[in-house]
PDB file of C-alpha atoms in Angstrom:
ATOM      1  CA  MET A   1      76.918 -32.472  -5.194  1.00 39.00           C
ATOM      2  CA  PRO A   2      77.809 -35.818  -6.536  1.00 43.00           C
ATOM      3  CA  ALA A   3      80.130 -38.305  -4.976  1.00 45.00           C
ATOM      4  CA  SER A   4      83.719 -37.981  -6.178  1.00 45.00           C
ATOM      5  CA  ARG A   5      86.594 -40.341  -6.520  1.00 44.00           C
ATOM      6  CA  LEU A   6      90.168 -39.059  -5.560  1.00 43.00           C
ATOM      7  CA  PRO A   7      91.912 -40.336  -8.540  1.00 42.00           C
ATOM      8  CA  SER A   8      95.697 -41.568  -8.360  1.00 34.00           C
ATOM      9  CA  LEU A   9      97.279 -38.432  -9.392  1.00 35.00           C
ATOM     10  CA  CYS A  10      96.409 -37.012  -5.957  1.00 39.00           C
ATOM     11  CA  HIS A  11     100.366 -36.569  -5.231  1.00 38.00           C
ATOM     12  CA  THR A  12      99.691 -34.439  -1.889  1.00 47.00           C
ATOM     13  CA  ALA A  13      98.082 -37.357   0.146  1.00 60.00           C
ATOM     14  CA  LEU A  14      98.949 -40.799  -1.397  1.00 66.00           C
ATOM     15  CA  GLU A  15      96.989 -42.529   1.230  1.00 74.00           C
ATOM     16  CA  TYR A  16      93.485 -41.133  -0.133  1.00 75.00           C
ATOM     17  CA  ASN A  17      94.262 -41.892  -3.476  1.00 74.00           C
ATOM     18  CA  GLY A  18      91.126 -44.012  -4.983  1.00 74.00           C
ATOM     19  CA  ALA A  19      89.005 -42.821  -1.998  1.00 78.00           C
ATOM     20  CA  VAL A  20      85.543 -41.664  -2.326  1.00 79.00           C
ATOM     21  CA  GLY A  21      84.095 -38.773  -0.760  1.00 82.00           C
ATOM     22  CA  GLU A  22      81.245 -36.157  -0.923  1.00 81.00           C
ATOM     23  CA  ILE A  23      82.027 -32.490  -2.360  1.00 80.00           C
ATOM     24  CA  MET A  24      80.950 -30.337   0.511  1.00 80.00           C
ATOM     25  CA  ALA A  25      81.596 -26.995  -0.984  1.00 78.00           C
ATOM     26  CA  TRP A  26      83.837 -24.947  -3.531  1.00 75.00           C
ATOM     27  CA  ASP A  27      86.152 -22.416  -1.831  1.00 77.00           C
ATOM     28  CA  ILE A  28      86.258 -19.666  -4.356  1.00 70.00           C
ATOM     29  CA  ASP A  29      89.161 -17.824  -2.667  1.00 76.00           C
ATOM     30  CA  LYS A  30      91.300 -20.835  -2.835  1.00 81.00           C
ATOM     31  CA  HIS A  31      90.103 -22.610  -5.962  1.00 78.00           C
ATOM     32  CA  ARG A  32      89.720 -25.874  -3.928  1.00 81.00           C
ATOM     33  CA  TYR A  33      86.813 -28.297  -3.315  1.00 82.00           C
ATOM     34  CA  GLU A  34      86.190 -29.091   0.074  1.00 85.00           C
ATOM     35  CA  VAL A  35      85.399 -33.100   0.356  1.00 85.00           C
ATOM     36  CA  LYS A  36      84.307 -34.937   3.273  1.00 85.00           C
ATOM     37  CA  LEU A  37      85.317 -38.606   3.680  1.00 82.00           C
ATOM     38  CA  PRO A  38      83.048 -41.092   4.954  1.00 80.00           C
ATOM     39  CA  ALA A  39      85.492 -43.044   7.036  1.00 73.00           C
ATOM     40  CA  GLY A  40      86.742 -40.950  10.144  1.00 73.00           C
ATOM     41  CA  GLY A  41      84.901 -37.770   8.635  1.00 76.00           C
ATOM     42  CA  ASP A  42      88.293 -36.061   7.505  1.00 81.00           C
ATOM     43  CA  ILE A  43      87.572 -33.119   5.196  1.00 87.00           C
ATOM     44  CA  LEU A  44      90.248 -32.355   2.451  1.00 87.00           C
ATOM     45  CA  SER A  45      90.846 -29.334   0.605  1.00 88.00           C
ATOM     46  CA  LEU A  46      91.774 -30.302  -3.007  1.00 86.00           C
ATOM     47  CA  ARG A  47      92.515 -28.978  -6.369  1.00 82.00           C
ATOM     48  CA  PRO A  48      89.937 -29.662  -9.070  1.00 77.00           C
ATOM     49  CA  SER A  49      92.802 -31.956 -10.867  1.00 73.00           C
ATOM     50  CA  ASN A  50      92.883 -34.117  -7.671  1.00 80.00           C
ATOM     51  CA  VAL A  51      89.184 -34.767  -7.953  1.00 80.00           C
ATOM     52  CA  THR A  52      86.985 -36.894 -10.561  1.00 78.00           C
ATOM     53  CA  GLN A  53      83.231 -36.835 -10.521  1.00 78.00           C
ATOM     54  CA  GLN A  54      81.389 -39.799 -10.544  1.00 80.00           C
ATOM     55  CA  CYS A  55      79.129 -38.889 -13.231  1.00 87.00           C
ATOM     56  CA  ARG A  56      76.966 -40.529 -15.768  1.00 92.00           C
ATOM     57  CA  VAL A  57      77.837 -40.147 -19.479  1.00 95.00           C
ATOM     58  CA  GLU A  58      76.577 -40.983 -22.743  1.00 97.00           C
ATOM     59  CA  ILE A  59      79.416 -42.435 -25.137  1.00 97.00           C
ATOM     60  CA  VAL A  60      79.572 -40.897 -28.536  1.00 96.00           C
ATOM     61  CA  GLY A  61      81.871 -40.652 -31.512  1.00 93.00           C
ATOM     62  CA  ILE A  62      83.724 -44.217 -31.361  1.00 94.00           C
ATOM     63  CA  GLU A  63      84.311 -45.456 -34.911  1.00 93.00           C
ATOM     64  CA  ARG A  64      86.394 -48.760 -33.997  1.00 93.00           C
ATOM     65  CA  GLN A  65      83.467 -50.000 -31.559  1.00 92.00           C
ATOM     66  CA  PRO A  66      80.345 -48.358 -32.973  1.00 93.00           C
ATOM     67  CA  GLU A  67      78.263 -50.550 -30.693  1.00 93.00           C
ATOM     68  CA  LEU A  68      79.432 -48.515 -27.629  1.00 96.00           C
ATOM     69  CA  ASN A  69      78.054 -45.287 -29.120  1.00 96.00           C
ATOM     70  CA  GLY A  70      74.768 -44.247 -27.467  1.00 96.00           C
ATOM     71  CA  ARG A  71      75.731 -46.424 -24.409  1.00 97.00           C
ATOM     72  CA  ILE A  72      75.299 -45.098 -21.083  1.00 97.00           C
ATOM     73  CA  GLY A  73      78.007 -45.288 -18.377  1.00 96.00           C
ATOM     74  CA  ASP A  74      79.548 -43.808 -15.118  1.00 94.00           C
ATOM     75  CA  ILE A  75      82.936 -42.252 -15.023  1.00 92.00           C
ATOM     76  CA  LEU A  76      84.980 -43.957 -12.522  1.00 87.00           C
ATOM     77  CA  GLY A  77      88.213 -42.269 -12.776  1.00 84.00           C
ATOM     78  CA  PHE A  78      90.512 -40.102 -15.259  1.00 85.00           C
ATOM     79  CA  ASP A  79      94.070 -41.287 -16.104  1.00 86.00           C
ATOM     80  CA  ASP A  80      96.203 -38.238 -16.615  1.00 83.00           C
ATOM     81  CA  THR A  81      98.714 -40.081 -18.255  1.00 90.00           C
ATOM     82  CA  THR A  82      96.738 -41.490 -20.804  1.00 94.00           C
ATOM     83  CA  GLY A  83      94.145 -38.610 -21.079  1.00 92.00           C
ATOM     84  CA  ARG A  84      91.410 -41.322 -20.402  1.00 94.00           C
ATOM     85  CA  TYR A  85      88.419 -41.550 -18.244  1.00 93.00           C
ATOM     86  CA  GLN A  86      87.920 -45.038 -16.751  1.00 93.00           C
ATOM     87  CA  VAL A  87      84.046 -45.864 -17.990  1.00 96.00           C
ATOM     88  CA  ARG A  88      81.642 -48.688 -16.443  1.00 96.00           C
ATOM     89  CA  LEU A  89      78.864 -49.066 -18.686  1.00 97.00           C
ATOM     90  CA  ALA A  90      75.293 -49.302 -17.061  1.00 95.00           C
ATOM     91  CA  GLN A  91      74.824 -52.439 -18.828  1.00 96.00           C
ATOM     92  CA  SER A  92      77.500 -54.818 -20.069  1.00 95.00           C
ATOM     93  CA  LEU A  93      78.133 -55.633 -23.680  1.00 93.00           C
ATOM     94  CA  SER A  94      76.926 -59.145 -25.096  1.00 93.00           C
ATOM     95  CA  ASP A  95      80.645 -60.482 -24.634  1.00 94.00           C
ATOM     96  CA  GLY A  96      80.466 -59.318 -21.009  1.00 94.00           C
ATOM     97  CA  ARG A  97      82.651 -56.028 -21.587  1.00 94.00           C
ATOM     98  CA  ASP A  98      81.905 -53.333 -19.379  1.00 96.00           C
ATOM     99  CA  ALA A  99      84.600 -51.200 -18.663  1.00 96.00           C
ATOM    100  CA  PHE A 100      86.531 -48.897 -21.094  1.00 96.00           C
ATOM    101  CA  GLY A 101      89.086 -46.339 -21.187  1.00 96.00           C
ATOM    102  CA  LEU A 102      87.700 -43.345 -23.325  1.00 97.00           C
ATOM    103  CA  ARG A 103      89.257 -40.036 -24.051  1.00 96.00           C
ATOM    104  CA  PRO A 104      87.138 -36.955 -23.241  1.00 96.00           C
ATOM    105  CA  ALA A 105      85.849 -36.460 -26.818  1.00 96.00           C
ATOM    106  CA  GLN A 106      84.112 -39.980 -26.724  1.00 97.00           C
ATOM    107  CA  VAL A 107      81.823 -38.917 -23.690  1.00 96.00           C
ATOM    108  CA  ALA A 108      78.862 -36.615 -23.725  1.00 97.00           C
ATOM    109  CA  LEU A 109      78.670 -35.315 -19.935  1.00 95.00           C
ATOM    110  CA  ALA A 110      75.231 -33.995 -18.571  1.00 92.00           C
ATOM    111  CA  VAL A 111      74.247 -30.522 -18.247  1.00 92.00           C
ATOM    112  CA  GLY A 112      75.074 -29.243 -14.776  1.00 87.00           C
ATOM    113  CA  THR A 113      78.384 -31.258 -14.343  1.00 88.00           C
ATOM    114  CA  ALA A 114      81.427 -29.170 -13.177  1.00 85.00           C
ATOM    115  CA  VAL A 115      84.460 -29.200 -15.402  1.00 88.00           C
ATOM    116  CA  VAL A 116      87.836 -28.012 -15.979  1.00 89.00           C
ATOM    117  CA  ILE A 117      88.980 -26.403 -19.013  1.00 93.00           C
ATOM    118  CA  LYS A 118      92.097 -27.863 -20.689  1.00 93.00           C
ATOM    119  CA  GLY A 119      94.037 -27.808 -23.787  1.00 94.00           C
ATOM    120  CA  LEU A 120      92.781 -24.778 -25.524  1.00 95.00           C
ATOM    121  CA  GLN A 121      95.290 -23.492 -28.128  1.00 94.00           C
ATOM    122  CA  THR A 122      93.943 -19.789 -28.984  1.00 91.00           C
ATOM    123  CA  SER A 123      92.290 -18.963 -25.651  1.00 92.00           C
ATOM    124  CA  GLU A 124      94.994 -20.425 -23.472  1.00 94.00           C
ATOM    125  CA  GLN A 125      94.158 -18.000 -20.530  1.00 93.00           C
ATOM    126  CA  PHE A 126      91.053 -20.109 -19.858  1.00 93.00           C
ATOM    127  CA  ASN A 127      92.915 -23.484 -19.540  1.00 92.00           C
ATOM    128  CA  GLY A 128      92.522 -24.534 -15.590  1.00 87.00           C
ATOM    129  CA  HIS A 129      89.518 -22.448 -14.930  1.00 87.00           C
ATOM    130  CA  MET A 130      86.265 -24.486 -13.524  1.00 86.00           C
ATOM    131  CA  ALA A 131      83.231 -24.089 -15.667  1.00 89.00           C
ATOM    132  CA  LEU A 132      79.702 -25.533 -15.628  1.00 90.00           C
ATOM    133  CA  VAL A 133      78.240 -27.453 -18.717  1.00 94.00           C
ATOM    134  CA  THR A 134      75.014 -25.319 -19.658  1.00 95.00           C
ATOM    135  CA  GLY A 135      74.311 -27.227 -22.712  1.00 96.00           C
ATOM    136  CA  SER A 136      75.541 -29.475 -25.584  1.00 95.00           C
ATOM    137  CA  GLU A 137      75.573 -30.137 -29.010  1.00 95.00           C
ATOM    138  CA  MET A 138      75.943 -33.649 -29.873  1.00 92.00           C
ATOM    139  CA  ILE A 139      76.567 -33.406 -33.571  1.00 91.00           C
ATOM    140  CA  ALA A 140      79.296 -30.710 -33.335  1.00 94.00           C
ATOM    141  CA  GLN A 141      80.552 -32.404 -29.973  1.00 95.00           C
ATOM    142  CA  GLN A 142      80.567 -29.131 -28.214  1.00 97.00           C
ATOM    143  CA  TYR A 143      79.598 -27.695 -24.911  1.00 97.00           C
ATOM    144  CA  THR A 144      78.341 -24.601 -23.838  1.00 97.00           C
ATOM    145  CA  ILE A 145      79.817 -23.819 -20.628  1.00 96.00           C
ATOM    146  CA  GLN A 146      79.890 -21.077 -17.905  1.00 93.00           C
ATOM    147  CA  ILE A 147      82.986 -19.835 -16.044  1.00 90.00           C
ATOM    148  CA  SER A 148      82.963 -17.285 -13.186  1.00 79.00           C
ATOM    149  CA  GLY A 149      81.668 -13.968 -13.952  1.00 81.00           C
ATOM    150  CA  GLY A 150      79.108 -15.672 -16.079  1.00 86.00           C
ATOM    151  CA  LYS A 151      81.078 -15.605 -19.495  1.00 91.00           C
ATOM    152  CA  GLN A 152      79.843 -18.409 -21.719  1.00 95.00           C
ATOM    153  CA  LEU A 153      82.109 -20.590 -24.049  1.00 96.00           C
ATOM    154  CA  ARG A 154      81.482 -23.224 -26.619  1.00 97.00           C
ATOM    155  CA  LEU A 155      84.221 -25.730 -26.263  1.00 97.00           C
ATOM    156  CA  SER A 156      84.811 -29.316 -27.897  1.00 97.00           C
ATOM    157  CA  PHE A 157      84.171 -32.147 -25.645  1.00 97.00           C
ATOM    158  CA  SER A 158      88.134 -33.193 -25.856  1.00 96.00           C
ATOM    159  CA  ASN A 159      88.725 -29.523 -24.155  1.00 97.00           C
ATOM    160  CA  VAL A 160      86.750 -30.082 -20.712  1.00 95.00           C
ATOM    161  CA  ILE A 161      87.504 -33.035 -17.902  1.00 91.00           C
ATOM    162  CA  CYS A 162      84.991 -33.501 -15.174  1.00 86.00           C
TER     163      CYS A 162
END
């Protein structure tokens, strides 16, 4: 599993905010990740909302800075207050900038990324559910995701966070 950073919204154990650990397992009964920290080897049991995967993304759908579209970056964290990922570009722009705050609708996650569903209006029962990205349609900016039990949904990029 990918390395993950514990974002600043990890209120239950503030001393771990910003820590990097490795996801060891998903506890289906508790609906929590088991995350091992390298320093000291502590294992934390964390809700998905308290973990941000560090994953590679493609930037899409940016109108005000179109030079960012198609660029590759890494998600470093998610700010729940602003609803934006902190993304660092794999290659800096010509002016040296390499870090941006981007909405979920502005990043395309890779197939195989674990996500949490959020912001659904008509199917609210799925909000907060864990899912796996199994496909994406870049033009429509939609993912095909699979939730537990094998059910598949098509959701907008803006309706999931990793």
